[in-house]
Coordinates of C-alpha atoms in Angstrom, one line a residue:
Chain Z
M1 CA 6.6 -2.3 -13.1
K2 CA 5.3 -3.6 -16.4
L3 CA 8.3 -4.4 -18.6
S4 CA 7.7 -3.8 -22.2
Q5 CA 10.1 -4.6 -25.0
R6 CA 12.8 -2.0 -25.0
S7 CA 16.2 -1.1 -26.1
Y8 CA 18.7 -0.1 -23.4
P9 CA 21.5 2.4 -24.0
H10 CA 23.9 -0.4 -23.2
P11 CA 23.8 -4.2 -23.6
V12 CA 21.6 -5.9 -20.9
V13 CA 21.9 -9.6 -20.2
G14 CA 18.5 -11.3 -20.7
N15 CA 17.1 -8.5 -22.9
R16 CA 16.4 -9.8 -26.4
D17 CA 19.7 -10.6 -28.2
D18 CA 21.7 -7.9 -26.4
V19 CA 24.0 -10.5 -25.0
P20 CA 23.5 -13.8 -26.9
G21 CA 26.4 -15.4 -25.1
A22 CA 24.8 -15.2 -21.6
A23 CA 21.6 -15.7 -19.8
F24 CA 20.0 -14.5 -16.6
Q25 CA 17.2 -16.5 -15.1
A26 CA 15.2 -15.9 -12.0
T27 CA 12.7 -18.2 -10.5
V28 CA 10.2 -16.7 -8.2
E29 CA 7.8 -18.4 -5.8
M30 CA 5.2 -16.7 -3.7
S31 CA 3.5 -18.1 -0.5
S32 CA 1.7 -16.4 2.3
D33 CA 0.3 -16.7 5.9
R34 CA -1.9 -14.4 7.7
E35 CA 0.8 -11.8 8.5
N36 CA 3.2 -12.0 5.5
V37 CA 3.6 -12.7 1.9
Y38 CA 6.9 -14.5 1.2
V39 CA 8.7 -14.1 -2.1
D40 CA 11.4 -16.7 -2.7
V41 CA 13.7 -15.8 -5.5
A42 CA 16.6 -17.8 -7.0
T43 CA 18.8 -16.4 -9.7
K44 CA 21.2 -17.9 -12.1
C45 CA 23.5 -15.9 -14.4
S46 CA 26.0 -17.3 -16.9
S47 CA 27.5 -13.8 -17.6
S48 CA 31.0 -13.6 -16.1
T49 CA 30.9 -9.8 -16.3
I50 CA 27.7 -9.7 -14.2
N51 CA 28.9 -12.3 -11.7
Q52 CA 32.2 -10.5 -11.2
L53 CA 30.5 -7.1 -10.7
I54 CA 28.2 -8.7 -8.1
A55 CA 31.1 -10.4 -6.4
K56 CA 33.0 -7.1 -6.0
G57 CA 29.9 -5.2 -4.9
A58 CA 29.5 -3.1 -8.0
A59 CA 26.2 -4.7 -8.9
K60 CA 23.3 -6.3 -6.9
H61 CA 20.2 -8.4 -7.6
V62 CA 17.0 -6.5 -7.2
L63 CA 13.6 -7.9 -6.5
H64 CA 11.0 -5.3 -7.7
V65 CA 7.5 -5.8 -6.3
E66 CA 4.6 -3.7 -7.4
C67 CA 0.9 -3.9 -6.5
S68 CA -1.4 -1.3 -8.3
N69 CA -4.3 -2.3 -6.1
T70 CA -2.6 -1.1 -2.8
L71 CA -0.2 1.4 -4.4
F72 CA 2.7 -0.7 -3.2
R73 CA 6.0 -0.6 -4.9
R74 CA 9.4 -1.6 -3.4
A75 CA 12.8 -2.7 -4.6
Y76 CA 14.7 -5.2 -2.5
D77 CA 18.5 -5.5 -3.1
F78 CA 20.4 -8.7 -2.4
A79 CA 23.8 -10.0 -3.4
E80 CA 23.3 -13.7 -2.8
P81 CA 21.9 -15.9 -5.6
A82 CA 18.8 -16.9 -3.6
K83 CA 16.8 -14.8 -1.1
R84 CA 13.5 -14.8 0.7
I85 CA 11.7 -11.5 1.1
S86 CA 8.8 -11.1 3.4
I87 CA 6.2 -8.4 2.9
P88 CA 3.4 -7.6 5.3
A89 CA 0.2 -9.2 3.9
E90 CA -1.7 -5.9 4.5
C91 CA 0.4 -4.3 1.7
L92 CA -0.6 -6.6 -1.2
N93 CA -3.9 -7.6 -2.8
D94 CA -5.0 -9.0 -6.1
A95 CA -2.4 -8.8 -9.0
V96 CA 1.2 -8.4 -7.8
E97 CA 3.9 -7.8 -10.5
V98 CA 7.4 -9.2 -9.6
N99 CA 10.5 -8.5 -11.6
V100 CA 14.1 -9.5 -11.0
F101 CA 17.1 -7.5 -12.2
V102 CA 20.7 -6.9 -11.7
R103 CA 21.5 -3.2 -11.2
A104 CA 24.7 -1.2 -10.9
T105 CA 25.3 0.0 -7.4
R106 CA 27.7 2.7 -8.6
D107 CA 28.7 4.5 -11.7
L108 CA 30.7 2.3 -14.1
S109 CA 32.8 3.8 -16.8
D110 CA 34.0 1.8 -19.9
Y111 CA 31.3 -0.9 -19.2
A112 CA 31.2 -3.8 -21.6
V113 CA 29.7 -7.2 -21.3
D114 CA 31.4 -10.5 -22.4
G115 CA 29.3 -12.2 -25.1
A116 CA 27.5 -9.0 -26.2
H117 CA 26.0 -8.9 -29.7
L118 CA 28.6 -8.3 -32.4
D119 CA 26.9 -5.1 -33.3
Y120 CA 28.2 -3.6 -30.1
G121 CA 31.7 -4.2 -31.4
N122 CA 34.3 -2.8 -29.0
A123 CA 32.0 -0.1 -27.7
K124 CA 32.2 0.9 -24.0
F125 CA 29.4 2.4 -22.1
Q126 CA 28.9 4.8 -19.3
V127 CA 26.6 3.1 -16.8
R128 CA 25.1 5.0 -13.9
E129 CA 24.1 3.8 -10.4
G130 CA 20.7 2.1 -10.6
D131 CA 21.0 1.2 -14.3
I132 CA 19.7 -2.2 -15.2
L133 CA 22.5 -4.7 -16.2
A134 CA 20.4 -7.9 -16.4
V135 CA 16.7 -8.6 -16.6
G136 CA 14.8 -11.8 -15.8
E137 CA 11.3 -12.8 -17.0
G138 CA 8.6 -11.0 -15.2
H139 CA 5.9 -12.7 -13.1
I140 CA 2.4 -11.8 -12.0
F141 CA 1.0 -13.4 -8.9
H142 CA -2.6 -13.0 -7.6
I143 CA -2.9 -12.6 -3.9
E144 CA -6.3 -13.1 -2.4
S145 CA -6.8 -12.2 1.2
H146 CA -8.8 -14.8 3.0
F147 CA -9.8 -12.6 5.9
D148 CA -11.8 -9.4 5.8
S149 CA -9.4 -6.7 7.1
L150 CA -12.3 -4.4 8.0
R151 CA -14.6 -6.9 9.7
R152 CA -14.9 -6.7 13.5
I153 CA -13.6 -9.9 14.9
G154 CA -14.6 -10.9 18.3
S155 CA -11.5 -12.3 20.1
I156 CA -11.8 -15.2 22.5
M157 CA -9.2 -13.7 24.8
Q158 CA -9.0 -10.5 26.7
I159 CA -5.9 -9.2 28.4
E160 CA -6.4 -7.4 31.7
E161 CA -4.3 -5.7 34.4
A162 CA -4.0 -7.4 37.8
L163 CA -5.5 -5.6 40.7
E164 CA -2.6 -6.4 43.0
D165 CA 0.8 -4.7 42.9
G166 CA 4.2 -6.3 42.3
D167 CA 5.8 -8.8 39.9
L168 CA 3.3 -11.6 39.3
P169 CA 3.2 -14.5 36.9
L170 CA 0.6 -14.4 34.1
R171 CA -2.7 -15.9 35.3
V172 CA -5.7 -17.2 33.3
D173 CA -9.5 -17.5 34.0
F174 CA -11.3 -19.9 31.7
N175 CA -14.7 -19.5 33.2
G176 CA -16.1 -16.6 31.3
D177 CA -17.3 -16.1 27.7
K178 CA -13.8 -14.9 27.0
I179 CA -10.6 -16.3 28.3
R180 CA -9.2 -13.6 30.7
I181 CA -5.4 -13.3 30.7
I182 CA -4.3 -11.3 33.7
L183 CA -0.9 -9.5 33.6
A184 CA 1.0 -7.8 36.5
K185 CA 0.5 -4.0 36.4
A186 CA 4.0 -3.3 35.0
D187 CA 3.7 -6.1 32.4
F188 CA 0.2 -4.8 31.4
K189 CA 1.7 -1.3 30.9
D190 CA 4.4 -2.6 28.7
Y191 CA 2.0 -4.9 26.8
K192 CA -0.2 -1.9 25.9
L193 CA 2.7 0.1 24.7
L194 CA 4.2 -2.7 22.7
K195 CA 1.2 -4.4 21.1
A196 CA 0.8 -1.7 18.5
Q197 CA 4.4 -1.8 17.5
E198 CA 4.9 -3.3 14.1
G199 CA 7.2 -6.3 14.4
I200 CA 6.6 -6.9 18.1
S201 CA 2.9 -7.9 18.1
A202 CA 3.8 -11.3 16.6
A203 CA 6.3 -12.1 19.3
L204 CA 3.8 -11.0 22.0
T205 CA 1.4 -13.5 20.5
T206 CA 3.9 -16.2 20.9
T207 CA 4.8 -15.3 24.4
I208 CA 1.3 -14.7 25.8
V209 CA -1.4 -16.2 23.6
L210 CA 0.3 -19.5 22.6
P211 CA 0.8 -20.9 26.0
V212 CA -2.7 -19.8 27.1
L213 CA -4.3 -21.4 24.1
V214 CA -2.5 -24.7 24.9
E215 CA -3.8 -24.5 28.4
A216 CA -7.3 -23.6 27.2
L217 CA -7.4 -26.6 24.9
H218 CA -6.3 -28.9 27.7
F219 CA -9.0 -27.3 30.0
W220 CA -11.7 -27.7 27.3
K221 CA -10.9 -31.2 26.2
S222 CA -10.4 -32.7 29.6
G223 CA -13.9 -31.6 30.6
E224 CA -13.1 -29.4 33.5
A225 CA -15.8 -27.1 32.5
G226 CA -18.4 -29.9 33.1
A227 CA -20.3 -32.2 30.8
D228 CA -21.6 -29.5 28.4
N229 CA -18.2 -28.4 27.2
D230 CA -19.6 -26.0 24.6
S231 CA -21.2 -23.9 27.3
L232 CA -18.9 -20.9 27.0
R233 CA -18.6 -18.7 24.0
W234 CA -14.8 -19.1 23.6
M235 CA -15.3 -22.8 23.4
R236 CA -17.9 -22.6 20.6
V237 CA -15.7 -20.1 18.7
L238 CA -12.7 -22.5 19.1
R239 CA -14.8 -25.5 18.0
A240 CA -16.0 -23.6 14.9
R241 CA -12.4 -22.6 14.0
I242 CA -11.1 -26.1 14.4
T243 CA -13.9 -27.4 12.1
A244 CA -13.3 -24.7 9.5
L245 CA -9.6 -25.5 9.4
E246 CA -10.3 -29.3 9.4
L247 CA -8.1 -29.8 12.5
G248 CA -10.4 -32.1 14.3
A249 CA -8.1 -35.1 14.1
E250 CA -5.2 -33.3 15.7
T251 CA -4.7 -34.6 19.2
D252 CA -1.6 -32.8 20.3
N253 CA -2.7 -29.6 21.9
L254 CA 0.7 -27.8 21.4
V255 CA 0.6 -28.6 17.6
L256 CA -3.2 -27.7 17.4
A257 CA -2.6 -24.4 19.2
Q258 CA 0.1 -23.5 16.8
K259 CA -1.9 -24.4 13.7
L260 CA -4.9 -22.4 15.0
L261 CA -2.6 -19.4 15.5
E262 CA -1.1 -19.9 12.1
L263 CA 2.4 -20.8 13.2
P264 CA 3.1 -18.0 15.6
L265 CA 6.8 -18.9 16.1
K266 CA 7.5 -18.6 12.5
R267 CA 5.7 -15.2 12.3
A268 CA 7.5 -14.0 15.4
L269 CA 10.9 -14.9 14.0
V270 CA 10.1 -13.3 10.6
A271 CA 8.9 -10.1 12.3
S272 CA 12.0 -10.0 14.6
R273 CA 14.3 -10.5 11.8
Q274 CA 12.6 -7.7 9.9
L275 CA 12.9 -5.5 12.9
A276 CA 16.6 -6.4 13.4
E277 CA 17.3 -5.7 9.7
A278 CA 15.5 -2.4 9.9
T279 CA 17.4 -1.2 12.9
S280 CA 20.9 -2.5 11.8
Chain Q
M1 CA -16.0 5.9 17.4
S2 CA -15.7 3.0 14.9
L3 CA -16.3 3.3 11.2
T4 CA -19.4 1.9 9.6
I5 CA -19.0 0.7 6.0
F6 CA -21.4 -0.7 3.3
K7 CA -21.6 -4.4 2.7
E8 CA -20.2 -5.6 -0.5
T9 CA -23.6 -6.8 -2.0
F10 CA -25.1 -3.4 -1.2
V11 CA -22.1 -1.6 -2.9
N12 CA -22.5 -3.9 -6.0
S13 CA -26.2 -3.3 -6.1
L14 CA -25.8 0.5 -5.7
R15 CA -23.2 0.7 -8.4
G16 CA -25.3 -1.4 -10.7
S17 CA -28.1 1.2 -10.2
V18 CA -26.2 4.5 -10.9
R19 CA -28.0 5.2 -14.2
A20 CA -31.4 4.6 -12.6
N21 CA -30.5 6.7 -9.6
L22 CA -28.9 9.6 -11.5
P23 CA -31.5 12.1 -10.5
R24 CA -30.9 11.2 -6.8
Y25 CA -27.2 12.2 -7.2
S26 CA -28.5 15.8 -7.6
E27 CA -30.4 15.7 -4.3
D28 CA -28.9 17.6 -1.4
G29 CA -30.0 15.1 1.3
V30 CA -28.6 11.7 1.9
W31 CA -30.9 9.2 0.3
V32 CA -28.9 6.0 0.4
S33 CA -30.0 5.3 4.0
D34 CA -33.5 4.8 2.7
L35 CA -32.5 1.9 0.6
G36 CA -33.0 -1.6 1.9
V37 CA -32.7 -2.9 5.5
K38 CA -30.0 -1.5 7.7
S39 CA -28.6 -5.0 8.5
Q40 CA -28.2 -5.8 4.8
R41 CA -26.8 -2.4 3.9
E42 CA -24.1 -1.7 6.4
M43 CA -21.7 -3.2 9.0
E44 CA -19.6 -1.9 11.8
T45 CA -15.8 -2.3 11.5
S46 CA -12.9 -2.5 14.0
V47 CA -11.5 0.7 12.6
E48 CA -11.6 3.6 15.1
L49 CA -11.5 7.2 14.1
K50 CA -8.5 8.9 15.7
A51 CA -10.0 12.4 15.1
P52 CA -13.4 13.7 14.1
L53 CA -13.8 13.4 10.4
E54 CA -15.3 16.7 9.2
L55 CA -14.6 18.0 5.8
L56 CA -14.6 21.6 4.6
E57 CA -16.9 22.4 1.7
P58 CA -15.4 24.1 -1.2
T59 CA -16.1 27.8 -1.5
N60 CA -15.6 30.3 -4.3
G61 CA -13.2 28.3 -6.3
D62 CA -11.1 27.2 -3.2
L63 CA -11.5 23.4 -3.3
K64 CA -10.0 22.9 0.1
D65 CA -8.3 19.7 -1.1
I66 CA -5.2 20.1 0.9
E67 CA -7.0 20.8 4.2
N68 CA -9.4 18.0 3.6
A69 CA -6.7 15.5 2.7
I70 CA -5.0 16.3 6.0
R71 CA -8.3 15.9 7.9
V72 CA -9.0 12.5 6.4
H73 CA -5.5 11.3 7.0
K74 CA -5.5 12.5 10.6
A75 CA -8.8 10.8 11.3
L76 CA -7.6 7.5 9.7
P77 CA -3.8 7.4 9.9
H78 CA -3.7 3.8 10.8
L79 CA -5.6 2.3 7.9
T80 CA -3.6 -0.4 6.3
P81 CA -3.2 -0.4 2.5
L82 CA -5.5 -3.4 2.3
Q83 CA -8.2 -1.5 4.2
A84 CA -7.7 1.7 2.3
R85 CA -8.3 0.1 -1.0
D86 CA -11.7 -1.3 0.1
P87 CA -14.6 0.1 -2.0
R88 CA -17.0 -0.6 0.8
L89 CA -15.3 2.0 3.0
W90 CA -15.1 4.8 0.4
T91 CA -18.5 4.2 -1.2
R92 CA -20.0 4.6 2.2
L93 CA -18.2 7.8 3.0
T94 CA -19.0 9.4 -0.4
H95 CA -22.7 8.4 0.0
V96 CA -23.4 9.0 3.6
E97 CA -21.0 10.8 6.0
H98 CA -19.6 13.2 3.3
W99 CA -22.4 13.4 1.0
S100 CA -22.7 17.1 1.5
Y101 CA -19.0 17.6 0.7
M102 CA -19.4 15.4 -2.4
R103 CA -22.3 17.4 -3.7
K104 CA -20.2 20.6 -3.5
R105 CA -16.9 19.2 -4.7
W106 CA -18.1 16.7 -7.3
P107 CA -21.6 17.8 -8.4
V108 CA -23.1 15.7 -11.1
E109 CA -25.2 18.5 -12.6
K110 CA -22.8 19.7 -15.2
H111 CA -22.7 16.3 -16.8
M112 CA -26.4 15.6 -16.7
K113 CA -27.0 16.6 -20.3
D114 CA -25.2 13.3 -21.3
E115 CA -26.5 10.4 -19.4
D116 CA -23.5 8.1 -20.2
R117 CA -21.0 10.7 -19.1
A118 CA -22.9 11.4 -15.9
T119 CA -23.1 7.7 -15.1
R120 CA -19.3 7.4 -15.7
F121 CA -18.7 10.6 -13.6
V122 CA -20.7 9.2 -10.6
E123 CA -19.0 5.8 -10.9
S124 CA -15.6 7.2 -10.9
R125 CA -16.1 9.9 -8.1
Y126 CA -18.6 8.1 -5.8
F127 CA -17.3 4.5 -6.2
V128 CA -14.1 2.6 -6.6
T129 CA -14.6 1.0 -9.9
Q130 CA -11.5 -1.1 -10.6
A131 CA -8.8 -2.9 -8.8
Q132 CA -6.2 -0.4 -10.1
S133 CA -4.8 2.5 -8.2
R134 CA -6.3 4.9 -10.6
A135 CA -9.8 4.2 -9.4
L136 CA -8.7 5.0 -5.8
L137 CA -7.3 8.3 -6.9
R138 CA -10.6 9.3 -8.6
N139 CA -12.9 8.5 -5.7
G140 CA -13.8 11.8 -4.0
I141 CA -12.7 10.8 -0.5
A142 CA -10.2 8.0 -1.1
R143 CA -8.1 10.3 -3.3
L144 CA -7.8 12.7 -0.2
W145 CA -6.6 10.0 2.1
W146 CA -4.1 8.4 -0.4
S147 CA -2.7 11.8 -1.5
A148 CA -1.9 12.6 2.2
K149 CA -0.7 9.0 2.9
V150 CA 1.8 8.9 0.0
S151 CA 3.2 12.4 0.7
H152 CA 3.1 12.4 4.6
D153 CA 6.6 12.7 6.0
P154 CA 6.7 12.5 9.8
K155 CA 10.3 13.7 9.8
R156 CA 9.4 17.2 8.7
D157 CA 8.3 20.1 11.0
N158 CA 5.1 20.1 8.9
P159 CA 4.6 16.4 8.1
Y160 CA 2.0 17.4 5.4
E161 CA 4.2 20.0 3.7
L162 CA 4.6 17.8 0.6
T163 CA 0.8 17.0 0.6
G164 CA 0.4 20.8 -0.1
V165 CA 2.7 20.5 -3.1
L166 CA 1.0 17.3 -4.4
L167 CA -2.4 18.8 -4.2
S168 CA -1.5 22.3 -5.3
T169 CA -2.9 21.6 -8.7
L170 CA -5.0 18.7 -10.1
D171 CA -2.4 18.5 -12.9
I172 CA 0.4 17.8 -10.5
T173 CA -1.7 15.2 -8.7
Q174 CA -2.4 13.4 -12.0
Q175 CA 1.1 13.7 -13.5
I176 CA 2.6 12.2 -10.4
L177 CA 0.1 9.8 -8.8
E178 CA -1.3 8.3 -12.0
R179 CA 2.2 7.3 -13.2
G180 CA 4.1 4.3 -11.6
I181 CA 6.5 6.8 -10.1
G182 CA 3.8 7.9 -7.7
R183 CA 3.9 4.5 -6.0
A184 CA 7.7 4.6 -5.4
P185 CA 8.1 6.4 -2.0
A186 CA 11.6 7.8 -2.5
V187 CA 10.8 8.8 -6.1
L188 CA 7.6 10.5 -5.1
V189 CA 9.1 12.4 -2.2
G190 CA 12.1 13.4 -4.3
F191 CA 9.9 14.8 -7.0
L192 CA 7.7 16.7 -4.6
E193 CA 10.7 18.1 -2.7
F194 CA 12.2 19.1 -6.0
L195 CA 9.0 21.0 -6.9
N196 CA 9.0 22.6 -3.4
C197 CA 12.5 23.8 -3.9
N198 CA 11.8 25.2 -7.3
K199 CA 8.6 27.0 -6.7
D200 CA 9.5 29.9 -9.0
P201 CA 10.0 28.0 -12.3
L202 CA 7.5 25.3 -11.4
L203 CA 4.7 26.1 -8.9
T204 CA 3.7 29.6 -9.8
G205 CA 1.0 28.5 -12.2
G206 CA 0.6 29.2 -15.9
D207 CA 0.9 26.9 -18.9
E208 CA 4.7 27.1 -19.1
N209 CA 5.1 25.7 -15.5
R210 CA 2.4 23.0 -16.2
I211 CA 4.3 21.9 -19.3
R212 CA 7.7 21.8 -17.4
I213 CA 6.2 19.6 -14.7
R214 CA 4.7 17.2 -17.3
R215 CA 8.0 17.0 -19.0
L216 CA 9.8 16.3 -15.8
A217 CA 7.3 13.6 -14.9
K218 CA 7.7 12.1 -18.4
F219 CA 11.5 12.3 -18.2
L220 CA 11.5 10.5 -14.8
N221 CA 9.2 7.8 -16.1
M222 CA 11.4 7.3 -19.2
Y223 CA 14.5 7.3 -17.0
G224 CA 12.9 4.6 -14.9
G225 CA 12.8 2.4 -18.1
V226 CA 16.6 1.8 -17.9
C227 CA 17.2 2.5 -14.2
I228 CA 15.7 1.1 -11.0
L229 CA 14.6 4.4 -9.7
D230 CA 13.4 2.8 -6.5
S231 CA 17.0 2.0 -5.6
L232 CA 18.1 5.6 -5.8
K233 CA 18.0 8.0 -2.9
Q234 CA 15.9 11.1 -2.7
G235 CA 18.9 13.3 -3.3
Q236 CA 19.8 11.4 -6.5
I237 CA 16.2 11.7 -7.8
M238 CA 16.4 15.5 -7.2
G239 CA 19.8 15.6 -9.0
L240 CA 18.3 13.9 -12.0
L241 CA 15.4 16.4 -12.1
E242 CA 17.8 19.3 -11.5
A243 CA 19.8 18.4 -14.6
E244 CA 16.7 17.9 -16.7
L245 CA 15.2 21.2 -15.6
S246 CA 18.4 23.0 -16.4
R247 CA 18.4 21.4 -19.8
M248 CA 14.8 22.7 -20.3
L249 CA 15.5 26.2 -19.1
N250 CA 18.7 26.5 -21.2
A251 CA 16.8 25.2 -24.3
T252 CA 14.1 27.9 -23.8
A253 CA 16.5 30.7 -22.8
P254 CA 17.1 33.4 -25.5
N255 CA 20.5 32.9 -27.2
P256 CA 22.5 36.2 -26.8
S257 CA 24.7 35.3 -29.7
A258 CA 21.9 34.8 -32.1
P259 CA 21.6 37.3 -34.9
V260 CA 19.0 39.9 -34.4
T261 CA 16.4 40.1 -37.2
S262 CA 14.5 43.2 -37.9

């Protein structure tokens, strides 16, 4: 939402000189990983009227995010002064407009703000649910995706179903061009069902791919594949990835695997939290 | 079957040559495949079609926009917003797979008397010229997908019921999608549902209805200047529109107490 200069039907904290006796500030920082864009917002408001309304639930902060490039527009409510919002990275690209407001969460009759401009005198206003009560300075961020979302990416791992019946532990075969991960039949069935579910795939990566990659790094570095340890395709892909990310000096395989997978635990926890919030 | 798209350098080169290629945009056969080497022109993607993507060609004034929007969306329901804003995808579909549809739906001939106008027309309908959403809503195929995407409601018996409302006239599509409110899901669905519930005064065609829809869109846009519309529920959006429509209808209704002049 592009905020132009405007006059509101009631005094709005942070809008021109509507309320010279109070200020509303919002600092916004944006960061991202492969899965999500994180917006960290911290607000500060010196208006006792607004702070009281928030404290009793009659108003809330709103983080409004809009990206014209992907037709994305969402408003995120929060009562606390600071909040981290995560947005799937696939929803944002290029210029992203971020605005922070305080809005009424219900109709308010006889609304007046402490410290309002003298011109308002003793006027009281009828405020409706959703109306803006305070406005912070707008921000524009530029998100540039570092991967091509349409390009076919050859994976170095392939997940397969075990031939045998029964409950079996996950097994791995490092001797092909791809690393073969073999799951018990029932596990494979669940995996196929769950991998397409938004919010679950990140947790699956942590559960299945992370330990296998740690094992693969150990297998590769310790030379079990023979002297020519670039003989298999997955090794060459891994080497290229380590070089591209400048991770050649990392000796701890667990740390290296997590960096290669772009902190899968963090992504799994964020996705799980989103899932929990969506279902609560 | 996976989707093939153009490479970025090829799209840029093709777009830079629109004026020079204008006569070819009147040809019935696909000609882009003759340009350059295949490996430099196109690449395969990881995107699989979920259903065959065949479009109906417009006939006798029936543009088939609604049917085709549903077809495009059913074939590619899983595209992410990032993938669905990619000019390489839509430029490929307009120039190769759906060239025949594009020739019928967006023929360049009627603009050919003015070369500048014809160039702009081809750029807007056959390419995605800017980073803004407006460009996506002008491209001949992207607009079908996006219209279905933003109006698709899986909770309905007919998930594409509101797609039919959105695409019922070009004016509605523009009034809603080309304003910011078109990007706010609850606002958009509320607006379309309101139109759907008020077919008689709003969707039966004619200038009067068109003006009413424009005024409602304008009203909602202005209301959004003081209120976070995105925070309201669909029913509240419909309530706002109901009150505004009543005001409009009352303002235009004949006043029975007014003196009769001869």
